[in-house]
Amino acid sequence: MVEKKTRIRRSAEQRLADLEKKQLEIMERQKAAIAKIEVEKKRLLKTPSARKESVEQEKRFARALQVLAPEWDMRHVIAAVELAMAEDMERLQDRGEKLLEEHGKAHRGRRPRNG
């Protein structure tokens, strides 16, 4: 004779607890995956080509800053950044790209005499 399985009805609280447990498990897996990605990103940023790229970006930034505001020092830049935080980030990024393209390039060859 085949026994029938009786179905046990779970309460809403039990089902809710199971869902929360499942959510926590998924969140832990996501955190582990994100941590793994961060480690890989850090490893890639330490490569010589990435370092070279970041040094070049810093040089472009310094050149553009020297052209746009030669009398400013780091205190002025930090204050300007704080004021700019209230602006639209997309617009600021577009404008920054244009200014870096215009003023951030190194000058090739001899520099002309002033005067």
PDB file of N, CA and C in Angstrom, residues 6-48:
ATOM      1  N   THR A   6       1.214  13.747   3.595  1.00  0.00           N
ATOM      2  CA  THR A   6       0.313  14.808   4.041  1.00  0.00           C
ATOM      3  C   THR A   6       1.032  16.130   3.897  1.00  0.00           C
ATOM      4  N   ARG A   7       0.346  17.099   3.420  1.00  0.00           N
ATOM      5  CA  ARG A   7       0.925  18.415   3.200  1.00  0.00           C
ATOM      6  C   ARG A   7       0.800  19.225   4.476  1.00  0.00           C
ATOM      7  N   ILE A   8       1.928  19.813   4.872  1.00  0.00           N
ATOM      8  CA  ILE A   8       1.919  20.638   6.072  1.00  0.00           C
ATOM      9  C   ILE A   8       1.808  22.086   5.619  1.00  0.00           C
ATOM     10  N   ARG A   9       0.777  22.731   6.070  1.00  0.00           N
ATOM     11  CA  ARG A   9       0.589  24.139   5.727  1.00  0.00           C
ATOM     12  C   ARG A   9       1.449  24.998   6.641  1.00  0.00           C
ATOM     13  N   ARG A  10       2.240  25.853   6.010  1.00  0.00           N
ATOM     14  CA  ARG A  10       3.092  26.738   6.799  1.00  0.00           C
ATOM     15  C   ARG A  10       2.388  28.065   6.973  1.00  0.00           C
ATOM     16  N   SER A  11       2.631  28.681   8.096  1.00  0.00           N
ATOM     17  CA  SER A  11       1.988  29.968   8.369  1.00  0.00           C
ATOM     18  C   SER A  11       2.696  31.057   7.569  1.00  0.00           C
ATOM     19  N   ALA A  12       2.071  32.201   7.513  1.00  0.00           N
ATOM     20  CA  ALA A  12       2.643  33.345   6.796  1.00  0.00           C
ATOM     21  C   ALA A  12       3.964  33.751   7.446  1.00  0.00           C
ATOM     22  N   GLU A  13       4.051  33.652   8.747  1.00  0.00           N
ATOM     23  CA  GLU A  13       5.276  34.021   9.450  1.00  0.00           C
ATOM     24  C   GLU A  13       6.428  33.086   9.062  1.00  0.00           C
ATOM     25  N   GLN A  14       6.124  31.790   8.929  1.00  0.00           N
ATOM     26  CA  GLN A  14       7.158  30.840   8.530  1.00  0.00           C
ATOM     27  C   GLN A  14       7.639  31.112   7.110  1.00  0.00           C
ATOM     28  N   ARG A  15       6.691  31.379   6.219  1.00  0.00           N
ATOM     29  CA  ARG A  15       7.073  31.685   4.835  1.00  0.00           C
ATOM     30  C   ARG A  15       7.884  32.974   4.773  1.00  0.00           C
ATOM     31  N   LEU A  16       7.477  33.972   5.560  1.00  0.00           N
ATOM     32  CA  LEU A  16       8.203  35.245   5.605  1.00  0.00           C
ATOM     33  C   LEU A  16       9.620  35.038   6.138  1.00  0.00           C
ATOM     34  N   ALA A  17       9.766  34.226   7.176  1.00  0.00           N
ATOM     35  CA  ALA A  17      11.090  33.936   7.728  1.00  0.00           C
ATOM     36  C   ALA A  17      11.963  33.238   6.687  1.00  0.00           C
ATOM     37  N   ASP A  18      11.377  32.308   5.928  1.00  0.00           N
ATOM     38  CA  ASP A  18      12.130  31.628   4.877  1.00  0.00           C
ATOM     39  C   ASP A  18      12.582  32.606   3.796  1.00  0.00           C
ATOM     40  N   LEU A  19      11.706  33.529   3.420  1.00  0.00           N
ATOM     41  CA  LEU A  19      12.067  34.522   2.406  1.00  0.00           C
ATOM     42  C   LEU A  19      13.185  35.432   2.895  1.00  0.00           C
ATOM     43  N   GLU A  20      13.111  35.838   4.170  1.00  0.00           N
ATOM     44  CA  GLU A  20      14.161  36.697   4.715  1.00  0.00           C
ATOM     45  C   GLU A  20      15.493  35.953   4.772  1.00  0.00           C
ATOM     46  N   LYS A  21      15.437  34.670   5.123  1.00  0.00           N
ATOM     47  CA  LYS A  21      16.649  33.853   5.159  1.00  0.00           C
ATOM     48  C   LYS A  21      17.250  33.741   3.762  1.00  0.00           C
ATOM     49  N   LYS A  22      16.391  33.525   2.772  1.00  0.00           N
ATOM     50  CA  LYS A  22      16.835  33.419   1.386  1.00  0.00           C
ATOM     51  C   LYS A  22      17.448  34.746   0.923  1.00  0.00           C
ATOM     52  N   GLN A  23      16.820  35.856   1.321  1.00  0.00           N
ATOM     53  CA  GLN A  23      17.330  37.176   0.948  1.00  0.00           C
ATOM     54  C   GLN A  23      18.713  37.402   1.559  1.00  0.00           C
ATOM     55  N   LEU A  24      18.905  37.031   2.815  1.00  0.00           N
ATOM     56  CA  LEU A  24      20.206  37.184   3.453  1.00  0.00           C
ATOM     57  C   LEU A  24      21.275  36.346   2.754  1.00  0.00           C
ATOM     58  N   GLU A  25      20.912  35.132   2.360  1.00  0.00           N
ATOM     59  CA  GLU A  25      21.863  34.279   1.648  1.00  0.00           C
ATOM     60  C   GLU A  25      22.276  34.912   0.321  1.00  0.00           C
ATOM     61  N   ILE A  26      21.303  35.441  -0.388  1.00  0.00           N
ATOM     62  CA  ILE A  26      21.593  36.086  -1.674  1.00  0.00           C
ATOM     63  C   ILE A  26      22.470  37.319  -1.460  1.00  0.00           C
ATOM     64  N   MET A  27      22.173  38.105  -0.417  1.00  0.00           N
ATOM     65  CA  MET A  27      22.966  39.305  -0.137  1.00  0.00           C
ATOM     66  C   MET A  27      24.411  38.927   0.200  1.00  0.00           C
ATOM     67  N   GLU A  28      24.597  37.847   0.944  1.00  0.00           N
ATOM     68  CA  GLU A  28      25.952  37.399   1.274  1.00  0.00           C
ATOM     69  C   GLU A  28      26.701  36.978   0.019  1.00  0.00           C
ATOM     70  N   ARG A  29      26.031  36.270  -0.876  1.00  0.00           N
ATOM     71  CA  ARG A  29      26.679  35.873  -2.133  1.00  0.00           C
ATOM     72  C   ARG A  29      27.042  37.097  -2.963  1.00  0.00           C
ATOM     73  N   GLN A  30      26.143  38.086  -2.984  1.00  0.00           N
ATOM     74  CA  GLN A  30      26.426  39.306  -3.738  1.00  0.00           C
ATOM     75  C   GLN A  30      27.616  40.052  -3.143  1.00  0.00           C
ATOM     76  N   LYS A  31      27.663  40.138  -1.812  1.00  0.00           N
ATOM     77  CA  LYS A  31      28.784  40.820  -1.166  1.00  0.00           C
ATOM     78  C   LYS A  31      30.097  40.120  -1.496  1.00  0.00           C
ATOM     79  N   ALA A  32      30.087  38.803  -1.484  1.00  0.00           N
ATOM     80  CA  ALA A  32      31.295  38.061  -1.820  1.00  0.00           C
ATOM     81  C   ALA A  32      31.702  38.318  -3.269  1.00  0.00           C
ATOM     82  N   ALA A  33      30.731  38.340  -4.165  1.00  0.00           N
ATOM     83  CA  ALA A  33      31.028  38.586  -5.580  1.00  0.00           C
ATOM     84  C   ALA A  33      31.563  40.001  -5.783  1.00  0.00           C
ATOM     85  N   ILE A  34      30.969  40.970  -5.099  1.00  0.00           N
ATOM     86  CA  ILE A  34      31.424  42.357  -5.225  1.00  0.00           C
ATOM     87  C   ILE A  34      32.833  42.496  -4.666  1.00  0.00           C
ATOM     88  N   ALA A  35      33.109  41.843  -3.547  1.00  0.00           N
ATOM     89  CA  ALA A  35      34.452  41.896  -2.978  1.00  0.00           C
ATOM     90  C   ALA A  35      35.473  41.298  -3.944  1.00  0.00           C
ATOM     91  N   LYS A  36      35.101  40.222  -4.605  1.00  0.00           N
ATOM     92  CA  LYS A  36      35.985  39.587  -5.577  1.00  0.00           C
ATOM     93  C   LYS A  36      36.254  40.533  -6.751  1.00  0.00           C
ATOM     94  N   ILE A  37      35.222  41.226  -7.200  1.00  0.00           N
ATOM     95  CA  ILE A  37      35.372  42.190  -8.290  1.00  0.00           C
ATOM     96  C   ILE A  37      36.273  43.342  -7.860  1.00  0.00           C
ATOM     97  N   GLU A  38      36.103  43.837  -6.630  1.00  0.00           N
ATOM     98  CA  GLU A  38      36.931  44.939  -6.137  1.00  0.00           C
ATOM     99  C   GLU A  38      38.403  44.534  -6.084  1.00  0.00           C
ATOM    100  N   VAL A  39      38.677  43.320  -5.642  1.00  0.00           N
ATOM    101  CA  VAL A  39      40.058  42.835  -5.593  1.00  0.00           C
ATOM    102  C   VAL A  39      40.642  42.803  -7.001  1.00  0.00           C
ATOM    103  N   GLU A  40      39.868  42.329  -7.960  1.00  0.00           N
ATOM    104  CA  GLU A  40      40.334  42.277  -9.350  1.00  0.00           C
ATOM    105  C   GLU A  40      40.582  43.686  -9.899  1.00  0.00           C
ATOM    106  N   LYS A  41      39.686  44.637  -9.561  1.00  0.00           N
ATOM    107  CA  LYS A  41      39.871  46.012 -10.019  1.00  0.00           C
ATOM    108  C   LYS A  41      41.147  46.613  -9.443  1.00  0.00           C
ATOM    109  N   LYS A  42      41.387  46.371  -8.145  1.00  0.00           N
ATOM    110  CA  LYS A  42      42.602  46.896  -7.527  1.00  0.00           C
ATOM    111  C   LYS A  42      43.844  46.293  -8.180  1.00  0.00           C
ATOM    112  N   ARG A  43      43.779  45.008  -8.481  1.00  0.00           N
ATOM    113  CA  ARG A  43      44.912  44.353  -9.121  1.00  0.00           C
ATOM    114  C   ARG A  43      45.176  44.963 -10.503  1.00  0.00           C
ATOM    115  N   LEU A  44      44.101  45.225 -11.246  1.00  0.00           N
ATOM    116  CA  LEU A  44      44.267  45.807 -12.583  1.00  0.00           C
ATOM    117  C   LEU A  44      44.771  47.244 -12.519  1.00  0.00           C
ATOM    118  N   LEU A  45      44.360  47.989 -11.474  1.00  0.00           N
ATOM    119  CA  LEU A  45      44.813  49.367 -11.360  1.00  0.00           C
ATOM    120  C   LEU A  45      46.291  49.455 -10.990  1.00  0.00           C
ATOM    121  N   LYS A  46      46.859  48.372 -10.512  1.00  0.00           N
ATOM    122  CA  LYS A  46      48.270  48.378 -10.148  1.00  0.00           C
ATOM    123  C   LYS A  46      49.175  48.009 -11.314  1.00  0.00           C
ATOM    124  N   THR A  47      48.611  47.677 -12.451  1.00  0.00           N
ATOM    125  CA  THR A  47      49.431  47.319 -13.600  1.00  0.00           C
ATOM    126  C   THR A  47      50.163  48.560 -14.105  1.00  0.00           C
ATOM    127  N   PRO A  48      51.322  48.372 -14.691  1.00  0.00           N
ATOM    128  CA  PRO A  48      52.094  49.529 -15.172  1.00  0.00           C
ATOM    129  C   PRO A  48      51.338  50.390 -16.177  1.00  0.00           C
TER     130      PRO A  48
END
